[in-house]
Tab-separated table of C-alpha atoms in Angstrom:
chain	number	residue	atom	x	y	z
A	1	MET	CA	0.000	0.000	0.000
A	2	ALA	CA	1.351	3.441	-0.896
A	3	TRP	CA	0.876	6.143	1.680
A	4	ILE	CA	0.494	9.669	0.388
A	5	GLY	CA	0.324	11.693	3.561
A	6	CYS	CA	-0.813	11.770	7.127
A	7	PRO	CA	-4.268	10.283	7.584
A	8	ARG	CA	-6.815	12.711	8.956
A	9	SER	CA	-5.818	13.465	12.489
A	10	PRO	CA	-8.433	13.392	15.231
A	11	VAL	CA	-8.278	15.875	18.056
A	12	GLY	CA	-6.297	14.242	20.832
A	13	GLU	CA	-7.880	14.234	24.246
A	14	ILE	CA	-5.809	16.106	26.797
A	15	THR	CA	-5.833	15.059	30.432
A	16	ARG	CA	-4.133	16.948	33.236
A	17	PHE	CA	-3.088	15.031	36.309
A	18	ARG	CA	-2.031	16.084	39.781
A	19	PRO	CA	1.666	15.604	40.601
A	20	ALA	CA	0.608	13.283	43.416
A	21	ASP	CA	-1.045	10.998	40.841
A	22	CYS	CA	2.308	10.087	39.306
A	23	LEU	CA	4.625	10.633	42.270
A	24	PRO	CA	6.982	7.635	42.231
A	25	ALA	CA	7.423	5.597	45.382
A	26	ALA	CA	10.863	5.637	47.010
A	27	GLU	CA	11.392	1.989	46.134
A	28	ASP	CA	10.598	2.686	42.462
A	29	ILE	CA	13.279	5.377	42.343
A	30	LEU	CA	15.812	3.146	44.049
A	31	ARG	CA	14.996	0.158	41.848
A	32	ALA	CA	15.314	2.222	38.679
A	33	GLU	CA	18.803	3.266	39.746
A	34	GLY	CA	19.899	-0.227	40.717
A	35	MET	CA	19.922	0.513	44.444
A	36	PRO	CA	18.553	-1.679	47.250
A	37	GLU	CA	15.235	-1.267	49.070
A	38	PRO	CA	14.640	1.849	51.217
A	39	GLY	CA	15.661	0.195	54.492
A	40	ALA	CA	18.993	-0.884	53.026
A	41	VAL	CA	20.283	2.480	51.841
A	42	PRO	CA	22.086	5.054	54.007
A	43	GLU	CA	19.995	7.676	55.782
A	44	THR	CA	21.554	10.364	53.593
A	45	THR	CA	20.197	8.671	50.469
A	46	GLN	CA	16.793	8.200	52.055
A	47	ALA	CA	16.738	11.911	52.964
A	48	LEU	CA	17.641	12.811	49.365
A	49	ILE	CA	14.779	10.710	48.058
A	50	ASP	CA	12.358	12.378	50.449
A	51	ARG	CA	13.521	15.825	49.286
A	52	ALA	CA	13.318	14.796	45.627
A	53	ARG	CA	9.756	13.539	46.060
A	54	HIS	CA	8.777	16.845	47.658
A	55	LEU	CA	10.376	18.748	44.783
A	56	PHE	CA	8.492	16.513	42.361
A	57	LEU	CA	5.214	17.453	44.025
A	58	ASP	CA	6.147	21.146	43.869
A	59	THR	CA	7.331	21.296	40.264
A	60	ALA	CA	5.794	18.487	38.175
A	61	GLN	CA	3.064	19.522	35.725
A	62	PRO	CA	1.802	16.166	34.442
A	63	ILE	CA	-0.221	16.226	31.271
A	64	ALA	CA	-1.103	13.577	28.700
A	65	VAL	CA	-2.722	13.475	25.301
A	66	HIS	CA	-4.192	10.403	23.659
A	67	ALA	CA	-6.185	9.567	20.555
A	68	ASP	CA	-7.721	6.449	19.041
A	69	ILE	CA	-6.159	5.318	15.803
A	70	THR	CA	-7.266	2.667	13.347
A	71	THR	CA	-5.092	-0.236	12.317
A	72	TYR	CA	-4.871	1.247	8.841
A	73	GLU	CA	-3.792	4.633	10.125
A	74	PHE	CA	-1.329	3.155	12.564
A	75	GLY	CA	0.260	1.298	9.672
A	76	TRP	CA	1.157	4.722	8.285
A	77	VAL	CA	2.554	5.897	11.623
A	78	PHE	CA	4.518	2.694	12.247
A	79	ALA	CA	6.059	2.658	8.769
A	80	GLY	CA	7.759	5.925	9.722
A	81	GLU	CA	10.714	6.645	7.517
A	82	GLY	CA	11.275	3.005	6.597
A	83	ARG	CA	13.986	2.457	9.194
A	84	ASN	CA	12.347	-0.112	11.471
A	85	ALA	CA	14.119	-3.401	12.105
A	86	PRO	CA	12.779	-5.977	9.618
A	87	ASP	CA	11.817	-8.275	12.504
A	88	ALA	CA	10.289	-5.609	14.770
A	89	PRO	CA	7.683	-7.505	16.862
A	90	LEU	CA	5.147	-4.670	16.766
A	91	ALA	CA	4.722	-5.230	13.013
A	92	GLY	CA	3.069	-8.542	13.812
A	93	ILE	CA	1.274	-7.370	16.941
A	94	TYR	CA	-0.657	-4.248	15.999
A	95	PRO	CA	-2.694	-5.778	13.126
A	96	LYS	CA	-4.172	-8.263	15.648
A	97	ALA	CA	-5.167	-5.591	18.173
A	98	ALA	CA	-8.773	-4.913	19.103
A	99	HIS	CA	-8.015	-1.254	19.761
A	100	LEU	CA	-5.054	1.052	19.204
A	101	GLY	CA	-4.367	4.455	20.738
A	102	LEU	CA	-1.518	6.908	20.403
A	103	PHE	CA	-0.358	8.790	23.467
A	104	ALA	CA	2.239	11.270	24.645
A	105	CYS	CA	2.739	12.564	28.152
A	106	THR	CA	5.166	14.677	30.119
A	107	VAL	CA	5.877	15.579	33.715
A	108	GLY	CA	6.672	19.084	32.470
A	109	ALA	CA	9.520	21.473	31.772
A	110	GLU	CA	9.795	22.987	35.235
A	111	LEU	CA	11.011	19.697	36.659
A	112	THR	CA	13.830	19.501	34.094
A	113	GLU	CA	14.736	23.120	34.768
A	114	THR	CA	14.894	22.390	38.494
A	115	ILE	CA	17.266	19.476	37.876
A	116	SER	CA	19.537	21.702	35.759
A	117	ARG	CA	19.472	24.445	38.385
A	118	LEU	CA	20.463	21.990	41.131
A	119	PHE	CA	23.416	20.829	39.038
A	120	GLU	CA	24.494	24.434	38.506
A	121	GLN	CA	24.315	24.954	42.265
A	122	HIS	CA	26.589	21.898	42.757
A	123	ASP	CA	23.776	20.057	44.515
A	124	TYR	CA	24.623	16.990	42.465
A	125	ALA	CA	23.196	14.298	44.671
A	126	LEU	CA	19.768	15.885	44.869
A	127	ALA	CA	19.849	16.680	41.133
A	128	TYR	CA	20.647	13.063	40.355
A	129	VAL	CA	17.923	11.666	42.606
A	130	LEU	CA	15.372	14.172	41.269
A	131	ASP	CA	16.307	13.151	37.721
A	132	ALA	CA	15.664	9.524	38.664
A	133	ALA	CA	12.365	10.506	40.296
A	134	ALA	CA	11.328	12.428	37.176
A	135	SER	CA	12.049	9.422	34.955
A	136	ALA	CA	10.108	7.090	37.223
A	137	GLY	CA	7.279	9.646	37.444
A	138	ALA	CA	7.101	9.892	33.654
A	139	GLU	CA	6.634	6.113	33.445
A	140	ARG	CA	3.875	6.244	36.060
A	141	LEU	CA	2.253	9.028	34.091
A	142	ALA	CA	2.401	6.864	30.955
A	143	ASP	CA	0.530	4.187	32.938
A	144	LEU	CA	-2.142	6.780	33.755
A	145	ALA	CA	-2.318	7.896	30.120
A	146	GLU	CA	-2.886	4.262	29.120
A	147	GLN	CA	-5.684	3.948	31.662
A	148	ALA	CA	-7.282	7.225	30.533
A	149	TRP	CA	-7.288	6.016	26.924
A	150	ARG	CA	-8.696	2.613	27.882
A	151	ALA	CA	-11.420	4.184	30.026
A	152	GLY	CA	-12.754	5.978	26.958
A	153	LEU	CA	-13.227	2.806	24.927
A	154	PRO	CA	-16.735	1.404	24.509
A	155	ALA	CA	-17.583	-1.192	27.116
A	156	THR	CA	-18.455	-4.710	26.023
A	157	ASP	CA	-20.851	-7.042	27.765
A	158	PRO	CA	-19.483	-9.386	28.933
A	159	PRO	CA	-16.084	-7.623	29.298
A	160	GLU	CA	-13.517	-8.992	26.883
A	161	PRO	CA	-10.368	-10.467	28.460
A	162	LEU	CA	-7.945	-8.150	26.726
A	163	ALA	CA	-4.398	-7.157	27.661
A	164	LEU	CA	-2.923	-3.715	27.194
A	165	LEU	CA	0.742	-2.990	26.563
A	166	ARG	CA	2.397	0.136	25.184
A	167	TYR	CA	5.226	0.327	22.685
A	168	SER	CA	7.410	3.314	21.961
A	169	PRO	CA	9.553	4.490	19.045
A	170	GLY	CA	13.183	3.748	19.826
A	171	TYR	CA	12.419	0.349	21.363
A	172	CYS	CA	11.831	-3.212	20.142
A	173	GLY	CA	12.903	-2.437	16.582
A	174	TRP	CA	10.532	0.521	16.090
A	175	HIS	CA	13.016	3.137	14.929
A	176	VAL	CA	13.165	6.357	16.905
A	177	THR	CA	12.425	8.362	13.741
A	178	GLY	CA	8.949	6.857	14.034
A	179	GLN	CA	8.352	9.712	16.471
A	180	ARG	CA	7.893	12.088	13.528
A	181	ARG	CA	4.744	10.450	12.178
A	182	LEU	CA	3.454	9.763	15.675
A	183	PHE	CA	3.719	13.490	16.404
A	184	GLU	CA	2.297	14.410	13.017
A	185	TYR	CA	-0.798	12.351	13.795
A	186	LEU	CA	-1.243	13.065	17.502
A	187	LEU	CA	-0.245	16.761	17.546
A	188	PRO	CA	0.891	16.719	21.179
A	189	ALA	CA	2.166	20.306	20.937
A	190	ASP	CA	-1.236	21.254	22.328
A	191	ALA	CA	-0.122	19.527	25.521
A	192	GLY	CA	3.248	21.290	25.413
A	193	ILE	CA	5.209	18.329	24.012
A	194	THR	CA	7.369	18.945	20.958
A	195	LEU	CA	9.904	17.006	18.943
A	196	ARG	CA	13.443	18.094	18.201
A	197	GLU	CA	15.271	17.395	14.960
A	198	SER	CA	16.960	14.419	16.638
A	199	CYS	CA	13.528	12.943	17.566
A	200	LEU	CA	14.041	13.734	21.230
A	201	MET	CA	10.983	15.023	22.985
A	202	GLU	CA	10.814	18.254	24.897
A	203	PRO	CA	10.318	18.488	27.824
A	204	LEU	CA	12.929	15.796	28.248
A	205	LYS	CA	10.949	13.716	30.751
A	206	SER	CA	8.241	12.673	28.314
A	207	VAL	CA	6.970	9.323	27.051
A	208	SER	CA	5.142	8.592	23.809
A	209	GLY	CA	3.966	5.525	21.976
A	210	VAL	CA	1.054	3.346	21.013
A	211	CYS	CA	-1.297	1.529	23.378
A	212	VAL	CA	-2.158	-1.888	22.003
A	213	LEU	CA	-5.207	-3.596	23.490
A	214	GLY	CA	-5.883	-7.127	22.420
A	215	PRO	CA	-5.703	-10.776	23.448
A	216	ALA	CA	-2.701	-11.338	25.709
A	217	SER	CA	-1.243	-13.855	23.266
A	218	ILE	CA	-0.566	-11.208	20.608
A	219	HIS	CA	1.939	-9.441	22.874
A	220	VAL	CA	4.100	-12.459	23.558
A	221	PHE	CA	7.397	-12.442	21.712
A	222	LYS	CA	10.785	-13.861	22.530
A	223	ASN	CA	13.780	-11.631	22.954
A	224	GLY	CA	17.109	-12.232	21.300
A	225	PHE	CA	16.603	-9.910	18.343
A	226	GLY	CA	19.607	-7.932	17.120
A	227	PHE	CA	18.186	-4.759	18.635
A	228	CYS	CA	17.752	-6.432	22.052
A	229	ALA	CA	21.540	-6.342	22.485
A	230	GLU	CA	21.477	-2.547	22.452
A	231	CYS	CA	18.466	-2.202	24.751
A	232	ARG	CA	19.277	-0.852	28.221
A	233	ASN	CA	15.666	-0.879	29.378
A	234	PRO	CA	14.545	-4.470	28.798
A	235	SER	CA	11.255	-4.079	30.648
A	236	CYS	CA	9.481	-6.080	27.921
A	237	ARG	CA	10.137	-9.356	29.740
A	238	ALA	CA	8.478	-8.198	32.959
A	239	ARG	CA	5.604	-6.611	31.067
A	240	ILE	CA	4.938	-9.748	29.041
A	241	ALA	CA	5.230	-11.867	32.191
A	242	GLY	CA	2.603	-9.668	33.847
A	243	LEU	CA	0.046	-10.089	31.073
A	244	GLY	CA	-1.679	-13.041	32.659
A	245	LYS	CA	-2.427	-10.933	35.731
A	246	GLU	CA	-4.715	-8.485	33.984
A	247	SER	CA	-7.932	-8.859	32.127
B	1	MET	CA	48.756	14.406	59.239
B	2	GLN	CA	45.851	13.647	61.519
B	3	LEU	CA	44.215	16.765	60.144
B	4	LEU	CA	44.421	15.412	56.596
B	5	GLU	CA	42.954	12.100	57.689
B	6	GLN	CA	40.069	13.977	59.278
B	7	LEU	CA	39.686	15.933	56.063
B	8	ALA	CA	39.558	12.753	53.977
B	9	ALA	CA	37.008	11.276	56.388
B	10	ALA	CA	34.785	14.375	56.231
B	11	LEU	CA	34.853	14.198	52.443
B	12	ARG	CA	33.993	10.496	52.466
B	13	GLU	CA	30.989	11.298	54.655
B	14	GLY	CA	29.890	14.005	52.216
B	15	GLU	CA	30.107	16.745	54.857
B	16	ASP	CA	30.795	19.777	52.690
B	17	GLU	CA	30.869	22.415	55.438
B	18	ARG	CA	33.156	20.294	57.606
B	19	THR	CA	35.399	19.615	54.593
B	20	ALA	CA	35.728	23.341	53.935
B	21	GLU	CA	36.415	24.000	57.610
B	22	LEU	CA	39.154	21.337	57.793
B	23	THR	CA	40.703	22.541	54.531
B	24	ARG	CA	40.970	26.042	56.002
B	25	ALA	CA	42.475	24.563	59.164
B	26	ALA	CA	45.059	22.628	57.146
B	27	VAL	CA	46.052	25.777	55.244
B	28	ALA	CA	46.304	27.702	58.508
B	29	ALA	CA	48.499	24.921	59.929
B	30	GLY	CA	50.997	25.540	57.120
B	31	ILE	CA	50.452	22.271	55.244
B	32	ALA	CA	51.379	22.635	51.562
B	33	PRO	CA	48.275	23.032	49.324
B	34	ARG	CA	49.414	20.142	47.142
B	35	ASP	CA	49.607	17.866	50.188
B	36	ILE	CA	46.162	18.959	51.343
B	37	LEU	CA	44.848	18.134	47.887
B	38	ASP	CA	46.624	14.794	47.467
B	39	SER	CA	46.548	13.422	51.008
B	40	GLY	CA	43.242	14.925	52.066
B	41	LEU	CA	40.737	15.590	49.297
B	42	VAL	CA	41.938	13.249	46.541
B	43	ALA	CA	42.735	10.509	49.065
B	44	GLY	CA	39.175	10.720	50.391
B	45	MET	CA	37.698	10.755	46.907
B	46	ASN	CA	39.778	7.741	45.892
B	47	VAL	CA	38.285	5.741	48.759
B	48	VAL	CA	34.807	6.846	47.706
B	49	GLY	CA	35.504	5.764	44.105
B	50	SER	CA	36.776	2.416	45.298
B	51	GLN	CA	33.743	1.824	47.551
B	52	PHE	CA	31.459	2.723	44.646
B	53	ARG	CA	33.180	0.292	42.291
B	54	ASP	CA	32.891	-2.436	44.914
B	55	GLY	CA	29.169	-1.779	45.338
B	56	ASP	CA	29.577	-0.747	48.988
B	57	ILE	CA	28.057	2.686	48.378
B	58	PHE	CA	25.811	4.144	45.695
B	59	LEU	CA	25.914	7.139	43.424
B	60	PRO	CA	24.138	9.598	45.767
B	61	GLU	CA	26.911	9.116	48.359
B	62	VAL	CA	29.535	9.634	45.658
B	63	LEU	CA	27.851	12.868	44.647
B	64	LEU	CA	27.633	14.109	48.213
B	65	ALA	CA	31.380	13.458	48.501
B	66	ALA	CA	31.928	15.280	45.205
B	67	ARG	CA	30.132	18.312	46.571
B	68	ALA	CA	32.376	18.213	49.623
B	69	MET	CA	35.376	17.923	47.292
B	70	TYR	CA	34.293	21.117	45.547
B	71	ALA	CA	33.932	22.891	48.876
B	72	GLY	CA	37.534	22.047	49.702
B	73	LEU	CA	38.810	22.787	46.196
B	74	ALA	CA	37.223	26.235	46.262
B	75	ILE	CA	39.566	27.107	49.117
B	76	LEU	CA	42.627	25.375	47.687
B	77	LYS	CA	42.370	26.427	44.054
B	78	PRO	CA	43.679	30.010	44.448
B	79	LEU	CA	46.628	28.654	46.434
B	80	LEU	CA	47.379	25.949	43.873
B	81	VAL	CA	47.269	28.509	41.057
B	82	LYS	CA	49.512	30.838	43.053
B	83	ASP	CA	52.028	28.032	43.556
B	84	ASN	CA	51.780	27.197	39.836
B	85	ILE	CA	50.906	23.575	40.564
B	86	PRO	CA	49.644	21.840	37.427
B	87	SER	CA	46.450	19.796	37.344
B	88	LEU	CA	46.454	16.143	36.325
B	89	GLY	CA	45.386	17.183	32.838
B	90	ARG	CA	42.682	18.955	30.911
B	91	VAL	CA	39.651	17.167	29.507
B	92	VAL	CA	36.846	18.477	27.318
B	93	ILE	CA	33.525	16.684	27.756
B	94	GLY	CA	30.039	16.900	26.283
B	95	THR	CA	26.989	15.046	25.015
B	96	VAL	CA	27.155	14.489	21.266
B	97	GLN	CA	25.125	16.372	18.692
B	98	GLY	CA	21.418	15.590	18.701
B	99	ASP	CA	21.447	14.340	22.262
B	100	LEU	CA	20.058	16.353	25.162
B	101	HIS	CA	20.635	13.796	27.904
B	102	ASP	CA	23.386	15.149	30.074
B	103	ILE	CA	23.143	13.577	33.503
B	104	GLY	CA	25.777	10.934	32.747
B	105	LYS	CA	28.073	13.546	31.271
B	106	ASN	CA	27.552	15.756	34.330
B	107	LEU	CA	28.523	12.896	36.624
B	108	VAL	CA	31.692	12.276	34.643
B	109	GLY	CA	32.585	15.979	34.884
B	110	ILE	CA	32.002	16.035	38.630
B	111	MET	CA	34.136	12.970	39.211
B	112	LEU	CA	36.924	14.094	36.871
B	113	ARG	CA	37.140	17.417	38.714
B	114	GLY	CA	37.042	15.534	41.979
B	115	ALA	CA	39.995	13.455	40.830
B	116	GLY	CA	42.019	16.592	40.084
B	117	PHE	CA	41.493	17.143	36.343
B	118	ASP	CA	40.622	20.445	34.700
B	119	VAL	CA	37.320	19.949	32.893
B	120	ILE	CA	35.792	21.992	30.083
B	121	ASP	CA	32.122	21.038	29.858
B	122	LEU	CA	30.606	21.960	26.475
B	123	GLY	CA	27.118	20.861	27.551
B	124	ASN	CA	24.775	18.844	25.370
B	125	ASP	CA	23.976	18.703	21.638
B	126	VAL	CA	27.622	19.480	20.806
B	127	ALA	CA	28.877	19.373	17.206
B	128	PRO	CA	31.955	17.194	16.509
B	129	GLU	CA	33.887	20.207	15.218
B	130	ARG	CA	33.370	22.028	18.500
B	131	PHE	CA	34.817	19.149	20.520
B	132	VAL	CA	37.933	19.053	18.353
B	133	ASP	CA	38.341	22.837	18.086
B	134	THR	CA	38.088	23.173	21.861
B	135	ALA	CA	40.449	20.284	22.589
B	136	LEU	CA	43.137	21.735	20.327
B	137	LYS	CA	42.665	25.348	21.363
B	138	GLU	CA	42.619	24.552	25.085
B	139	ASN	CA	45.404	21.967	24.911
B	140	CYS	CA	43.235	19.143	26.249
B	141	GLY	CA	44.680	15.671	26.592
B	142	ALA	CA	41.352	13.948	26.218
B	143	ILE	CA	37.832	14.322	24.904
B	144	GLY	CA	34.988	12.619	26.778
B	145	LEU	CA	31.897	11.892	24.663
B	146	SER	CA	28.517	10.807	25.990
B	147	ALA	CA	25.443	9.578	24.113
B	148	LEU	CA	22.147	8.120	25.245
B	149	LEU	CA	20.676	7.463	21.824
B	150	THR	CA	21.929	5.060	19.190
B	151	THR	CA	20.986	7.601	16.535
B	152	THR	CA	23.482	10.115	17.920
B	153	MET	CA	26.418	7.736	18.327
B	154	PRO	CA	27.853	8.438	14.843
B	155	GLY	CA	28.864	11.852	16.243
B	156	MET	CA	31.500	9.995	18.268
B	157	LYS	CA	33.011	8.476	15.141
B	158	ARG	CA	33.070	11.888	13.515
B	159	VAL	CA	35.156	13.289	16.391
B	160	VAL	CA	37.742	10.537	15.938
B	161	GLU	CA	37.822	11.188	12.181
B	162	LEU	CA	38.249	14.929	12.677
B	163	LEU	CA	41.173	14.385	15.029
B	164	GLN	CA	42.791	12.164	12.408
B	165	GLN	CA	42.230	14.774	9.698
B	166	ARG	CA	43.935	17.386	11.850
B	167	ASN	CA	46.859	15.091	12.710
B	168	ALA	CA	45.959	15.259	16.387
B	169	ARG	CA	44.952	11.664	16.953
B	170	GLN	CA	47.967	10.828	19.157
B	171	GLN	CA	47.809	14.129	21.010
B	172	VAL	CA	44.138	13.880	22.068
B	173	LYS	CA	42.637	10.693	23.493
B	174	VAL	CA	38.954	9.921	23.053
B	175	VAL	CA	36.892	8.220	25.757
B	176	ILE	CA	33.260	7.327	25.070
B	177	GLY	CA	30.329	6.218	27.191
B	178	GLY	CA	26.566	6.287	27.610
B	179	ALA	CA	23.731	3.786	27.730
B	180	PRO	CA	23.887	2.403	24.151
B	181	VAL	CA	27.680	2.581	23.819
B	182	THR	CA	29.671	-0.646	24.029
B	183	PRO	CA	33.354	-1.637	24.067
B	184	GLU	CA	32.797	-3.112	20.597
B	185	TYR	CA	31.586	0.229	19.280
B	186	CYS	CA	34.631	1.869	20.865
B	187	ARG	CA	36.914	-0.486	18.953
B	188	GLU	CA	34.889	-0.095	15.762
B	189	ILE	CA	35.301	3.688	15.627
B	190	GLY	CA	38.890	3.692	16.866
B	191	ALA	CA	38.294	5.540	20.142
B	192	ASP	CA	40.856	5.077	22.899
B	193	GLY	CA	38.619	3.982	25.710
B	194	TYR	CA	35.123	2.951	26.735
B	195	ALA	CA	33.748	3.672	30.187
B	196	PHE	CA	30.707	1.906	31.598
B	197	ASP	CA	30.103	4.553	34.253
B	198	ALA	CA	31.510	7.795	35.635
B	199	ALA	CA	33.986	6.106	37.965
B	200	ALA	CA	35.324	4.006	35.088
B	201	ALA	CA	35.622	7.155	32.953
B	202	VAL	CA	37.930	8.726	35.545
B	203	ASP	CA	40.075	5.591	35.670
B	204	LYS	CA	40.270	5.450	31.886
B	205	VAL	CA	41.219	9.120	31.496
B	206	ARG	CA	43.823	8.775	34.236
B	207	GLU	CA	45.259	5.703	32.517
B	208	LEU	CA	45.358	7.300	29.073
B	209	LEU	CA	46.846	10.597	30.209
B	210	SER	CA	49.545	8.938	32.293
B	211	LYS	CA	50.971	7.130	29.268
């Protein structure tokens, strides 16, 4: 099929959240940074985490945008600039989905600015922990964006046993340049999220991707692809393992 | 010497005000600035680096110690300059073009300074030409390149190529790091060293510049 241009874009639904909604737990911050549980770290580190969580509450401005997308339209987004890995699992997953939704979310620019300011003030430890908290908070916010999208789908009676996972450009063989078409379709600038030439999002602590809702079996794929060797965030295994726990 | 041991201990504990206080006391006691640096601040930081590598402490403690190091260095630096004592070497660092992620690069800069190197931090999204121009103009012994995205890694190769084109490949060492970077990629592009983390970057720069 030859694509000519961006399919007609719907108006994405914007949802604002409270910072407390996506405030990461201390153990989430520690785990993300490869550190032990809260009771096993020095008091100084625990105090830093407490301060970082307070700063998160003071400065985060969580916002998300999501929009339904058809399988046909997502084919256009996913094709991107033709740079996906030939064996990218999502190519075989999304056509089997019951529902697809694009999303982008951010914990806001002020948080990033606060991290930079702390570094400039030589408050490195707090800057580092706040950076980790912001990353963990952005992932929690992506969870909320997923839920917000799913909540807007028509209910079925009886409820279908479907599993929801999200996939993002830059992971699992979906080339990072796929961000361009995702942004062209979703238009997340209305939520304050923009894309740089290098396909990095601004504000920096942002997450984007596609929510894929379908039978759990469609999400199951083995790792060991060429691109898996480069992946430093192999959360796919845990996410796939957790599929049986949701309905 | 007990004073310097106390100084090293204060730094290890990340007590910046106490580190500054003990540095002032050491200066007032007539201890040579170089000895205060080597046997107090750097000695303390070396222990911190070693504990971090061994997994006994974690990055936040290293960064608290680094802040204490800066507090002591702020007092010593004018005296070291006055005595014309050279640093361990000069290093230019930055995140490669197209990449805005700079926390890893910041950590490397903090720890290099803590180890006694002069550091020129060009920030993020830095063009290859700027790394090389700065290294040559500022007489740097090494360039430290960081990348978080695979799409920006070719900027590292370009730096190595530019150094070759300007006949400066032997004069300026190149150390690379960042989440997607591997030792294999380091070999592939002809860089001099790969560092898995900030502590390893300091060790690698020290090793390369001591040759």
